[in-house]
PDB file of C-alpha atoms and ligand atoms in Angstrom:
ATOM      1  CA  MET A 792       0.000   0.000   0.000  1.00 88.00           C
ATOM      2  CA  PRO A 793       1.447   3.403  -0.907  1.00 95.00           C
ATOM      3  CA  LEU A 794       1.549   6.127   1.741  1.00 98.00           C
ATOM      4  CA  HIS A 795      -0.680   8.494  -0.241  1.00 98.00           C
ATOM      5  CA  ILE A 796      -4.394   7.976  -0.831  1.00 98.00           C
ATOM      6  CA  PRO A 797      -6.295   8.040  -4.142  1.00 98.00           C
ATOM      7  CA  THR A 798      -8.040  11.435  -4.158  1.00 98.00           C
ATOM      8  CA  PRO A 799     -11.501  12.438  -5.409  1.00 98.00           C
ATOM      9  CA  LEU A 800     -11.907  13.960  -8.868  1.00 98.00           C
ATOM     10  CA  ILE A 801     -14.973  16.208  -8.881  1.00 98.00           C
ATOM     11  CA  GLU A 802     -16.599  18.421 -11.447  1.00 98.00           C
ATOM     12  CA  SER A 803     -17.011  21.839  -9.858  1.00 98.00           C
ATOM     13  CA  ARG A 804     -20.430  23.214 -10.738  1.00 98.00           C
ATOM     14  CA  PRO A 805     -19.696  26.805  -9.575  1.00 98.00           C
ATOM     15  CA  LEU A 806     -16.293  26.975 -11.297  1.00 98.00           C
ATOM     16  CA  SER A 807     -17.634  25.315 -14.478  1.00 98.00           C
ATOM     17  CA  LEU A 808     -20.463  27.845 -14.704  1.00 97.00           C
ATOM     18  CA  SER A 809     -18.188  30.834 -14.268  1.00 96.00           C
ATOM     19  CA  ALA A 810     -15.438  29.499 -16.579  1.00 97.00           C
ATOM     20  CA  GLY A 811     -17.994  28.473 -19.230  1.00 97.00           C
ATOM     21  CA  ARG A 812     -16.590  24.929 -19.559  1.00 98.00           C
ATOM     22  CA  PRO A 813     -16.352  21.815 -17.389  1.00 98.00           C
ATOM     23  CA  VAL A 814     -13.799  22.355 -14.608  1.00 98.00           C
ATOM     24  CA  TRP A 815     -12.533  19.214 -12.874  1.00 98.00           C
ATOM     25  CA  LEU A 816     -10.768  19.372  -9.519  1.00 98.00           C
ATOM     26  CA  LYS A 817      -8.228  16.745  -8.430  1.00 98.00           C
ATOM     27  CA  LEU A 818      -8.440  17.165  -4.668  1.00 98.00           C
ATOM     28  CA  GLU A 819      -4.857  16.634  -3.538  1.00 98.00           C
ATOM     29  CA  ALA A 820      -5.611  18.866  -0.548  1.00 98.00           C
ATOM     30  CA  LEU A 821      -7.262  15.758   0.928  1.00 98.00           C
ATOM     31  CA  GLN A 822      -3.987  13.819   1.230  1.00 98.00           C
ATOM     32  CA  PRO A 823      -3.461  12.964   4.928  1.00 97.00           C
ATOM     33  CA  CYS A 824      -0.704  15.566   5.324  1.00 95.00           C
ATOM     34  CA  GLY A 825      -2.574  18.191   3.328  1.00 97.00           C
ATOM     35  CA  SER A 826      -0.841  18.300  -0.058  1.00 98.00           C
ATOM     36  CA  PHE A 827       0.135  16.335  -3.169  1.00 98.00           C
ATOM     37  CA  LYS A 828       3.725  16.234  -1.836  1.00 98.00           C
ATOM     38  CA  LEU A 829       2.963  12.929  -0.140  1.00 98.00           C
ATOM     39  CA  ARG A 830       2.786  11.164  -3.512  1.00 98.00           C
ATOM     40  CA  GLY A 831       6.383  11.883  -4.468  1.00 98.00           C
ATOM     41  CA  VAL A 832       7.854  12.119  -0.988  1.00 98.00           C
ATOM     42  CA  GLY A 833       6.087   8.894   0.006  1.00 98.00           C
ATOM     43  CA  HIS A 834       7.540   7.105  -3.012  1.00 98.00           C
ATOM     44  CA  ALA A 835      11.037   8.468  -2.283  1.00 98.00           C
ATOM     45  CA  CYS A 836      10.852   7.551   1.420  1.00 98.00           C
ATOM     46  CA  GLU A 837       9.601   4.037   0.682  1.00 98.00           C
ATOM     47  CA  THR A 838      12.393   3.528  -1.844  1.00 98.00           C
ATOM     48  CA  HIS A 839      15.085   4.722   0.612  1.00 98.00           C
ATOM     49  CA  HIS A 840      13.521   2.640   3.403  1.00 98.00           C
ATOM     50  CA  ALA A 841      13.664  -0.478   1.197  1.00 98.00           C
ATOM     51  CA  ARG A 842      17.367   0.297   0.572  1.00 97.00           C
ATOM     52  CA  GLY A 843      17.954   0.378   4.328  1.00 97.00           C
ATOM     53  CA  ALA A 844      17.779   4.089   5.229  1.00 98.00           C
ATOM     54  CA  LEU A 845      17.554   4.549   9.015  1.00 97.00           C
ATOM     55  CA  HIS A 846      16.837   8.285   9.206  1.00 98.00           C
ATOM     56  CA  PHE A 847      15.237  10.847   6.892  1.00 98.00           C
ATOM     57  CA  VAL A 848      16.416  14.464   6.742  1.00 98.00           C
ATOM     58  CA  SER A 849      14.498  17.353   5.176  1.00 97.00           C
ATOM     59  CA  SER A 850      15.147  21.095   5.068  1.00 93.00           C
ATOM     60  CA  SER A 851      11.598  22.158   4.249  1.00 92.00           C
ATOM     61  CA  GLY A 852       9.445  23.935   6.812  1.00 87.00           C
ATOM     62  CA  GLY A 853       6.507  23.577   4.436  1.00 93.00           C
ATOM     63  CA  ASN A 854       4.501  20.807   2.866  1.00 96.00           C
ATOM     64  CA  ALA A 855       7.528  18.766   1.738  1.00 97.00           C
ATOM     65  CA  GLY A 856       8.862  18.589   5.303  1.00 97.00           C
ATOM     66  CA  LEU A 857       5.410  17.631   6.554  1.00 98.00           C
ATOM     67  CA  ALA A 858       5.174  14.849   3.987  1.00 98.00           C
ATOM     68  CA  VAL A 859       8.605  13.499   5.033  1.00 98.00           C
ATOM     69  CA  ALA A 860       7.535  13.626   8.696  1.00 98.00           C
ATOM     70  CA  TYR A 861       4.303  11.774   7.902  1.00 98.00           C
ATOM     71  CA  ALA A 862       6.085   9.161   5.762  1.00 98.00           C
ATOM     72  CA  GLY A 863       8.750   8.599   8.431  1.00 98.00           C
ATOM     73  CA  ARG A 864       6.161   8.100  11.164  1.00 98.00           C
ATOM     74  CA  LYS A 865       4.240   5.614   9.017  1.00 98.00           C
ATOM     75  CA  LEU A 866       7.406   3.685   8.074  1.00 98.00           C
ATOM     76  CA  GLY A 867       8.854   3.800  11.614  1.00 98.00           C
ATOM     77  CA  VAL A 868      11.864   5.832  10.467  1.00 98.00           C
ATOM     78  CA  PRO A 869      12.946   8.874  12.550  1.00 98.00           C
ATOM     79  CA  VAL A 870      12.840  12.229  10.787  1.00 98.00           C
ATOM     80  CA  THR A 871      14.793  15.451  11.320  1.00 98.00           C
ATOM     81  CA  VAL A 872      13.545  18.637   9.664  1.00 97.00           C
ATOM     82  CA  VAL A 873      15.900  21.637   9.694  1.00 96.00           C
ATOM     83  CA  VAL A 874      13.993  24.900   9.247  1.00 93.00           C
ATOM     84  CA  PRO A 875      15.055  28.555   9.222  1.00 89.00           C
ATOM     85  CA  GLU A 876      14.086  31.045  11.961  1.00 90.00           C
ATOM     86  CA  THR A 877      11.409  32.514   9.667  1.00 87.00           C
ATOM     87  CA  THR A 878       9.304  29.319   9.874  1.00 90.00           C
ATOM     88  CA  THR A 879       5.919  29.935  11.505  1.00 90.00           C
ATOM     89  CA  GLU A 880       4.978  28.413  14.873  1.00 92.00           C
ATOM     90  CA  ARG A 881       2.085  26.732  13.081  1.00 92.00           C
ATOM     91  CA  ALA A 882       4.415  24.894  10.674  1.00 93.00           C
ATOM     92  CA  LYS A 883       6.704  23.781  13.521  1.00 95.00           C
ATOM     93  CA  GLU A 884       3.695  22.574  15.502  1.00 96.00           C
ATOM     94  CA  LEU A 885       2.432  20.522  12.523  1.00 96.00           C
ATOM     95  CA  LEU A 886       5.889  18.931  12.118  1.00 97.00           C
ATOM     96  CA  ARG A 887       6.014  18.004  15.821  1.00 97.00           C
ATOM     97  CA  LEU A 888       2.522  16.495  15.611  1.00 97.00           C
ATOM     98  CA  GLU A 889       4.058  14.056  13.104  1.00 97.00           C
ATOM     99  CA  ASP A 890       6.816  13.250  15.659  1.00 97.00           C
ATOM    100  CA  ALA A 891       9.601  14.884  13.608  1.00 98.00           C
ATOM    101  CA  SER A 892      12.586  16.469  15.403  1.00 97.00           C
ATOM    102  CA  VAL A 893      12.578  20.109  14.402  1.00 97.00           C
ATOM    103  CA  VAL A 894      15.943  21.912  14.320  1.00 97.00           C
ATOM    104  CA  VAL A 895      15.802  25.690  13.840  1.00 96.00           C
ATOM    105  CA  ARG A 896      18.930  27.012  12.112  1.00 94.00           C
ATOM    106  CA  GLY A 897      19.775  30.107  10.063  1.00 90.00           C
ATOM    107  CA  SER A 898      17.845  33.077   8.758  1.00 87.00           C
ATOM    108  CA  SER A 899      17.083  31.635   5.318  1.00 85.00           C
ATOM    109  CA  TRP A 900      16.257  28.312   3.715  1.00 84.00           C
ATOM    110  CA  GLN A 901      19.798  28.217   2.219  1.00 85.00           C
ATOM    111  CA  GLU A 902      21.358  28.273   5.698  1.00 90.00           C
ATOM    112  CA  ALA A 903      18.924  25.673   7.066  1.00 91.00           C
ATOM    113  CA  ASN A 904      19.623  23.476   4.054  1.00 91.00           C
ATOM    114  CA  GLU A 905      23.415  23.783   4.472  1.00 92.00           C
ATOM    115  CA  HIS A 906      23.085  22.696   8.098  1.00 95.00           C
ATOM    116  CA  ALA A 907      20.838  19.781   7.075  1.00 95.00           C
ATOM    117  CA  GLN A 908      23.561  18.557   4.691  1.00 95.00           C
ATOM    118  CA  THR A 909      26.112  18.497   7.542  1.00 95.00           C
ATOM    119  CA  LEU A 910      23.826  16.188   9.547  1.00 94.00           C
ATOM    120  CA  LEU A 911      23.864  13.489   6.885  1.00 95.00           C
ATOM    121  CA  GLY A 912      25.704  10.367   7.908  1.00 93.00           C
ATOM    122  CA  ALA A 913      25.761   6.771   6.683  1.00 93.00           C
ATOM    123  CA  GLY A 914      22.242   5.361   6.695  1.00 94.00           C
ATOM    124  CA  ASP A 915      20.600   8.794   6.344  1.00 97.00           C
ATOM    125  CA  ALA A 916      18.515   9.795   3.330  1.00 98.00           C
ATOM    126  CA  PHE A 917      18.052  13.439   2.374  1.00 98.00           C
ATOM    127  CA  ILE A 918      14.626  14.014   0.803  1.00 97.00           C
ATOM    128  CA  HIS A 919      14.617  16.959  -1.593  1.00 96.00           C
ATOM    129  CA  PRO A 920      11.408  19.022  -1.844  1.00 95.00           C
ATOM    130  CA  PHE A 921      11.223  19.075  -5.663  1.00 96.00           C
ATOM    131  CA  ASP A 922      14.375  17.998  -7.525  1.00 96.00           C
ATOM    132  CA  ASP A 923      14.490  14.189  -7.536  1.00 97.00           C
ATOM    133  CA  PRO A 924      13.250  11.651 -10.142  1.00 98.00           C
ATOM    134  CA  LEU A 925      11.750   9.524  -7.353  1.00 98.00           C
ATOM    135  CA  LEU A 926       9.461  12.437  -6.456  1.00 98.00           C
ATOM    136  CA  TRP A 927       8.343  12.943 -10.044  1.00 98.00           C
ATOM    137  CA  THR A 928       7.472   9.272 -10.498  1.00 98.00           C
ATOM    138  CA  GLY A 929       5.409   9.447  -7.317  1.00 98.00           C
ATOM    139  CA  HIS A 930       3.619  12.660  -8.303  1.00 98.00           C
ATOM    140  CA  ALA A 931       2.739  11.097 -11.690  1.00 98.00           C
ATOM    141  CA  SER A 932       0.309   8.715  -9.942  1.00 98.00           C
ATOM    142  CA  MET A 933      -2.270  11.528  -9.698  1.00 98.00           C
ATOM    143  CA  ILE A 934      -2.566  11.478 -13.505  1.00 98.00           C
ATOM    144  CA  ASP A 935      -2.860   7.655 -13.519  1.00 98.00           C
ATOM    145  CA  GLU A 936      -5.933   8.108 -11.289  1.00 98.00           C
ATOM    146  CA  VAL A 937      -7.461  10.650 -13.687  1.00 98.00           C
ATOM    147  CA  ALA A 938      -6.876   8.243 -16.583  1.00 98.00           C
ATOM    148  CA  GLN A 939      -8.428   5.379 -14.603  1.00 98.00           C
ATOM    149  CA  ALA A 940     -11.495   7.566 -14.017  1.00 97.00           C
ATOM    150  CA  GLY A 941     -11.842   7.733 -17.810  1.00 95.00           C
ATOM    151  CA  CYS A 942     -11.698  11.524 -17.939  1.00 90.00           C
ATOM    152  CA  LYS A 943      -9.244  12.908 -20.523  1.00 97.00           C
ATOM    153  CA  PRO A 944      -8.714  16.629 -19.887  1.00 98.00           C
ATOM    154  CA  ASP A 945      -8.078  19.141 -22.670  1.00 98.00           C
ATOM    155  CA  ALA A 946      -5.682  21.064 -20.409  1.00 98.00           C
ATOM    156  CA  VAL A 947      -4.172  20.652 -16.938  1.00 98.00           C
ATOM    157  CA  VAL A 948      -3.739  23.679 -14.672  1.00 99.00           C
ATOM    158  CA  LEU A 949      -1.196  23.477 -11.846  1.00 99.00           C
ATOM    159  CA  SER A 950       1.064  25.727  -9.802  1.00 98.00           C
ATOM    160  CA  VAL A 951       4.861  25.762  -9.958  1.00 98.00           C
ATOM    161  CA  GLY A 952       7.403  26.257  -7.177  1.00 96.00           C
ATOM    162  CA  GLY A 953      10.605  24.348  -7.885  1.00 96.00           C
ATOM    163  CA  GLY A 954       8.830  22.453 -10.647  1.00 98.00           C
ATOM    164  CA  GLY A 955       8.545  18.978  -9.124  1.00 98.00           C
ATOM    165  CA  LEU A 956       4.765  18.916  -9.518  1.00 98.00           C
ATOM    166  CA  LEU A 957       5.060  20.091 -13.131  1.00 98.00           C
ATOM    167  CA  ARG A 958       7.725  17.497 -13.936  1.00 98.00           C
ATOM    168  CA  GLY A 959       5.696  14.731 -12.269  1.00 98.00           C
ATOM    169  CA  VAL A 960       2.429  15.655 -14.001  1.00 99.00           C
ATOM    170  CA  VAL A 961       4.204  15.714 -17.374  1.00 98.00           C
ATOM    171  CA  GLU A 962       5.595  12.248 -16.601  1.00 98.00           C
ATOM    172  CA  GLY A 963       2.059  11.114 -15.743  1.00 98.00           C
ATOM    173  CA  LEU A 964       0.572  12.579 -18.929  1.00 98.00           C
ATOM    174  CA  GLN A 965       3.250  10.959 -21.059  1.00 98.00           C
ATOM    175  CA  ARG A 966       3.014   7.536 -19.453  1.00 98.00           C
ATOM    176  CA  ASN A 967      -0.752   7.570 -20.081  1.00 98.00           C
ATOM    177  CA  GLY A 968      -0.337   8.451 -23.758  1.00 98.00           C
ATOM    178  CA  TRP A 969      -1.541  12.044 -23.223  1.00 98.00           C
ATOM    179  CA  GLN A 970       1.426  13.814 -24.884  1.00 98.00           C
ATOM    180  CA  ASP A 971      -1.083  16.174 -26.533  1.00 98.00           C
ATOM    181  CA  VAL A 972      -2.609  17.524 -23.293  1.00 98.00           C
ATOM    182  CA  PRO A 973      -1.063  20.945 -22.560  1.00 98.00           C
ATOM    183  CA  VAL A 974      -0.128  22.101 -19.059  1.00 98.00           C
ATOM    184  CA  MET A 975      -0.878  25.624 -17.846  1.00 98.00           C
ATOM    185  CA  ALA A 976       1.948  26.300 -15.361  1.00 98.00           C
ATOM    186  CA  VAL A 977       0.919  29.055 -12.944  1.00 98.00           C
ATOM    187  CA  GLU A 978       3.111  31.124 -10.635  1.00 98.00           C
ATOM    188  CA  THR A 979       2.494  34.258  -8.607  1.00 98.00           C
ATOM    189  CA  ALA A 980       4.349  37.259  -9.990  1.00 98.00           C
ATOM    190  CA  GLY A 981       6.650  37.439  -6.937  1.00 96.00           C
ATOM    191  CA  ALA A 982       7.755  33.801  -7.268  1.00 96.00           C
ATOM    192  CA  ALA A 983       8.047  33.404 -11.036  1.00 98.00           C
ATOM    193  CA  SER A 984      11.183  31.266 -11.359  1.00 97.00           C
ATOM    194  CA  LEU A 985       9.797  29.053 -14.156  1.00 98.00           C
ATOM    195  CA  HIS A 986       8.564  32.081 -16.080  1.00 98.00           C
ATOM    196  CA  ALA A 987      12.043  33.624 -15.853  1.00 98.00           C
ATOM    197  CA  ALA A 988      13.701  30.369 -16.916  1.00 98.00           C
ATOM    198  CA  MET A 989      11.422  29.908 -19.931  1.00 98.00           C
ATOM    199  CA  ALA A 990      12.048  33.512 -20.991  1.00 98.00           C
ATOM    200  CA  ALA A 991      15.834  33.170 -20.627  1.00 98.00           C
ATOM    201  CA  GLY A 992      16.096  29.659 -22.081  1.00 98.00           C
ATOM    202  CA  ARG A 993      18.014  28.480 -18.996  1.00 98.00           C
ATOM    203  CA  THR A 994      17.305  28.277 -15.267  1.00 98.00           C
ATOM    204  CA  VAL A 995      17.968  31.561 -13.493  1.00 97.00           C
ATOM    205  CA  GLU A 996      18.193  32.489  -9.820  1.00 96.00           C
ATOM    206  CA  LEU A 997      15.645  35.095  -8.767  1.00 95.00           C
ATOM    207  CA  PRO A 998      17.077  37.823  -6.532  1.00 94.00           C
ATOM    208  CA  GLY A 999      14.318  37.168  -4.014  1.00 91.00           C
ATOM    209  CA  ILE A1000      10.770  35.966  -3.424  1.00 91.00           C
ATOM    210  CA  THR A1001       8.144  38.656  -2.855  1.00 93.00           C
ATOM    211  CA  SER A1002       4.951  36.568  -2.893  1.00 95.00           C
ATOM    212  CA  VAL A1003       2.768  35.350  -0.015  1.00 95.00           C
ATOM    213  CA  ALA A1004       2.632  32.000  -1.847  1.00 95.00           C
ATOM    214  CA  THR A1005       5.603  30.719   0.165  1.00 92.00           C
ATOM    215  CA  SER A1006       5.289  27.159  -1.180  1.00 93.00           C
ATOM    216  CA  LEU A1007       6.066  28.519  -4.653  1.00 95.00           C
ATOM    217  CA  GLY A1008       9.176  30.281  -3.346  1.00 91.00           C
ATOM    218  CA  ALA A1009      11.981  28.318  -5.015  1.00 92.00           C
ATOM    219  CA  LYS A1010      14.410  30.928  -6.348  1.00 93.00           C
ATOM    220  CA  ARG A1011      15.516  28.576  -9.125  1.00 95.00           C
ATOM    221  CA  VAL A1012      13.526  25.757 -10.742  1.00 97.00           C
ATOM    222  CA  ALA A1013      14.913  22.262 -11.256  1.00 97.00           C
ATOM    223  CA  GLU A1014      16.769  21.819 -14.570  1.00 98.00           C
ATOM    224  CA  GLN A1015      14.390  18.982 -15.418  1.00 98.00           C
ATOM    225  CA  ALA A1016      11.375  21.224 -14.874  1.00 98.00           C
ATOM    226  CA  LEU A1017      12.641  23.608 -17.535  1.00 98.00           C
ATOM    227  CA  ALA A1018      13.682  20.686 -19.753  1.00 98.00           C
ATOM    228  CA  CYS A1019      10.172  19.191 -19.697  1.00 97.00           C
ATOM    229  CA  THR A1020       8.752  22.447 -21.130  1.00 98.00           C
ATOM    230  CA  ARG A1021      10.710  21.564 -24.297  1.00 98.00           C
ATOM    231  CA  GLN A1022       9.377  17.990 -24.437  1.00 97.00           C
ATOM    232  CA  HIS A1023       5.733  18.731 -23.705  1.00 98.00           C
ATOM    233  CA  PRO A1024       3.347  21.646 -24.388  1.00 98.00           C
ATOM    234  CA  VAL A1025       3.668  23.876 -21.297  1.00 98.00           C
ATOM    235  CA  VAL A1026       2.375  27.461 -21.129  1.00 98.00           C
ATOM    236  CA  SER A1027       3.590  29.764 -18.344  1.00 98.00           C
ATOM    237  CA  HIS A1028       1.025  32.050 -16.675  1.00 98.00           C
ATOM    238  CA  LEU A1029       1.316  34.616 -13.889  1.00 98.00           C
ATOM    239  CA  VAL A1030      -1.318  35.711 -11.379  1.00 98.00           C
ATOM    240  CA  SER A1031      -1.129  38.271  -8.575  1.00 98.00           C
ATOM    241  CA  ASP A1032      -1.050  37.464  -4.866  1.00 98.00           C
ATOM    242  CA  ARG A1033      -4.435  39.124  -4.555  1.00 98.00           C
ATOM    243  CA  GLU A1034      -5.923  36.832  -7.205  1.00 98.00           C
ATOM    244  CA  ALA A1035      -4.412  33.766  -5.516  1.00 98.00           C
ATOM    245  CA  LEU A1036      -5.842  34.804  -2.135  1.00 98.00           C
ATOM    246  CA  ASP A1037      -9.280  35.511  -3.619  1.00 98.00           C
ATOM    247  CA  ALA A1038      -9.226  32.056  -5.224  1.00 98.00           C
ATOM    248  CA  CYS A1039      -8.505  30.496  -1.791  1.00 98.00           C
ATOM    249  CA  GLU A1040     -11.536  32.250  -0.329  1.00 98.00           C
ATOM    250  CA  ARG A1041     -13.639  31.198  -3.299  1.00 98.00           C
ATOM    251  CA  LEU A1042     -12.677  27.518  -2.995  1.00 98.00           C
ATOM    252  CA  LEU A1043     -13.557  27.641   0.691  1.00 98.00           C
ATOM    253  CA  ARG A1044     -16.963  29.136  -0.136  1.00 98.00           C
ATOM    254  CA  ASP A1045     -17.690  26.824  -3.098  1.00 98.00           C
ATOM    255  CA  HIS A1046     -16.231  23.552  -1.834  1.00 98.00           C
ATOM    256  CA  ARG A1047     -15.541  24.003   1.896  1.00 97.00           C
ATOM    257  CA  LEU A1048     -11.810  23.392   1.429  1.00 98.00           C
ATOM    258  CA  LEU A1049      -9.049  25.636   2.770  1.00 98.00           C
ATOM    259  CA  VAL A1050      -5.834  25.694   0.712  1.00 98.00           C
ATOM    260  CA  GLU A1051      -2.653  27.813   0.651  1.00 97.00           C
ATOM    261  CA  PRO A1052      -2.146  30.741  -1.756  1.00 98.00           C
ATOM    262  CA  ALA A1053       0.297  28.448  -3.620  1.00 98.00           C
ATOM    263  CA  CYS A1054      -2.756  26.419  -4.611  1.00 98.00           C
ATOM    264  CA  GLY A1055      -5.003  29.458  -4.996  1.00 98.00           C
ATOM    265  CA  ALA A1056      -2.603  30.549  -7.766  1.00 98.00           C
ATOM    266  CA  ALA A1057      -3.646  27.624  -9.996  1.00 98.00           C
ATOM    267  CA  LEU A1058      -7.346  28.184  -9.255  1.00 98.00           C
ATOM    268  CA  ALA A1059      -6.946  31.906  -9.987  1.00 98.00           C
ATOM    269  CA  LEU A1060      -6.118  31.143 -13.633  1.00 98.00           C
ATOM    270  CA  LEU A1061      -9.792  30.228 -14.134  1.00 98.00           C
ATOM    271  CA  GLU A1062     -10.595  33.908 -13.600  1.00 97.00           C
ATOM    272  CA  HIS A1063      -8.493  34.717 -16.719  1.00 96.00           C
ATOM    273  CA  PRO A1064     -10.997  33.744 -19.457  1.00 91.00           C
ATOM    274  CA  GLU A1065      -8.469  34.009 -22.304  1.00 95.00           C
ATOM    275  CA  ALA A1066      -6.125  31.515 -20.621  1.00 97.00           C
ATOM    276  CA  VAL A1067      -8.592  28.638 -20.795  1.00 97.00           C
ATOM    277  CA  ALA A1068     -10.800  29.742 -23.730  1.00 96.00           C
ATOM    278  CA  ALA A1069      -9.253  27.214 -26.152  1.00 97.00           C
ATOM    279  CA  PHE A1070     -10.070  24.180 -23.991  1.00 98.00           C
ATOM    280  CA  GLY A1071     -13.065  21.978 -23.250  1.00 97.00           C
ATOM    281  CA  ASN A1072     -12.517  19.996 -20.043  1.00 98.00           C
ATOM    282  CA  VAL A1073     -10.062  21.743 -17.741  1.00 98.00           C
ATOM    283  CA  LEU A1074      -8.412  19.772 -14.941  1.00 98.00           C
ATOM    284  CA  VAL A1075      -7.056  21.782 -11.999  1.00 99.00           C
ATOM    285  CA  ILE A1076      -4.634  20.137  -9.583  1.00 99.00           C
ATOM    286  CA  VAL A1077      -5.860  21.364  -6.190  1.00 99.00           C
ATOM    287  CA  CYS A1078      -2.422  20.831  -4.675  1.00 98.00           C
ATOM    288  CA  GLY A1079      -3.502  21.830  -1.148  1.00 98.00           C
ATOM    289  CA  GLY A1080      -1.187  23.113   1.564  1.00 97.00           C
ATOM    290  CA  ALA A1081      -1.387  22.580   5.309  1.00 96.00           C
ATOM    291  CA  THR A1082       0.366  25.594   6.772  1.00 92.00           C
ATOM    292  CA  ALA A1083      -1.933  28.541   6.034  1.00 87.00           C
ATOM    293  CA  THR A1084      -4.882  29.423   8.238  1.00 93.00           C
ATOM    294  CA  LEU A1085      -7.990  31.405   7.321  1.00 96.00           C
ATOM    295  CA  GLU A1086      -6.834  34.250   9.624  1.00 96.00           C
ATOM    296  CA  GLN A1087      -3.515  34.385   7.782  1.00 95.00           C
ATOM    297  CA  ILE A1088      -5.177  34.398   4.346  1.00 97.00           C
ATOM    298  CA  ARG A1089      -7.518  37.208   5.409  1.00 97.00           C
ATOM    299  CA  ALA A1090      -4.639  39.226   6.896  1.00 97.00           C
ATOM    300  CA  TRP A1091      -2.599  38.886   3.681  1.00 97.00           C
ATOM    301  CA  ARG A1092      -5.669  39.853   1.652  1.00 96.00           C
ATOM    302  CA  GLU A1093      -6.195  43.002   3.771  1.00 96.00           C
ATOM    303  CA  ALA A1094      -2.574  43.977   3.173  1.00 94.00           C
ATOM    304  CA  CYS A1095      -2.647  43.726  -0.645  1.00 90.00           C
TER     305      CYS A1095
HETATM  306  C1  LIG B 333       5.279  22.242  -3.088  1.00 77.57           C
HETATM  307  C2  LIG B 333       4.022  22.895  -3.416  1.00 77.57           C
HETATM  308  C3  LIG B 333       3.811  23.512  -4.664  1.00 77.57           C
HETATM  309  C4  LIG B 333       4.872  23.590  -5.729  1.00 77.57           C
HETATM  310  O1  LIG B 333       5.395  22.349  -6.078  1.00 77.57           O
HETATM  311  P1  LIG B 333       6.833  22.256  -6.789  1.00 77.57           P
HETATM  312  O2  LIG B 333       7.046  20.810  -6.962  1.00 77.57           O
HETATM  313  O3  LIG B 333       7.822  22.881  -5.847  1.00 77.57           O
HETATM  314  O4  LIG B 333       6.727  23.013  -8.045  1.00 77.57           O
HETATM  315  C5  LIG B 333       2.577  24.077  -4.899  1.00 77.57           C
HETATM  316  N1  LIG B 333       1.608  24.072  -3.981  1.00 77.57           N
HETATM  317  C6  LIG B 333       1.766  23.496  -2.784  1.00 77.57           C
HETATM  318  C7  LIG B 333       0.645  23.522  -1.816  1.00 77.57           C
HETATM  319  C8  LIG B 333       2.972  22.887  -2.455  1.00 77.57           C
HETATM  320  O5  LIG B 333       3.137  22.308  -1.275  1.00 77.57           O
END
């Protein structure tokens, strides 16, 4: 049994009516640790466990770290998550609920990650948040489930941080013979590392992240995320933080689900009629996110 669960695929009546076409939601927010990350991270952790790993290390204070903590608890493998001082109390509390040891180190993710690397000894496995083929193969299972449901989309909408979700969904489309299904890759304007890479023709490091969609905040995308935009139809789109936050509130109202702005970004594309006008069935990956609260989303919304 894999660590992730098969998730519901629902046709959203409110979103279909306003977008003028059938909108299908793949509800990855319902994974036990709150995001799609468990698919890839679960697959990576199970693979390392089978190879004899005795300890998992992560440097993500977000959904990737939570997925490693969940996977470790389920497999009986201890987990250490190194997070920077900027990590919220809420995120640290969620990690401790999964029995992970939380080490706070450094003022940025880079510093926390450097410290995490120094902890790695024999028998330890480092689980990357987005740049690992094991993750992509695991993420691809969400597209297998859509294919099994017999619903071929005309476009897939998803959000992009470091590009692991994008790379995994492309792998899933290709392994199901859906090479012709384009992917709309959405980022918030303050976290647009894929957009910058596609414009430059190579991965580039953003000077900083200025978006509230913290789970999209990889300053540089994985090389393989950029590479897959050359092997598969991928269109880059940008939305504002305000649009992403409004989409979170709308999903809560329409479907009683609370997600992070990182996920609101993908949903916000539906409010751009020209972006989806060419397609019939649109599939949105509702990637989820466990760390934001409604109070936080409202406070961010007030501030923008
Ligand atoms: C990790 C994450 C993303 C981005 O995924 P990448 O693989 O980094 O592109 C988007 N939304 C949520 C909720 C996430 O946790």
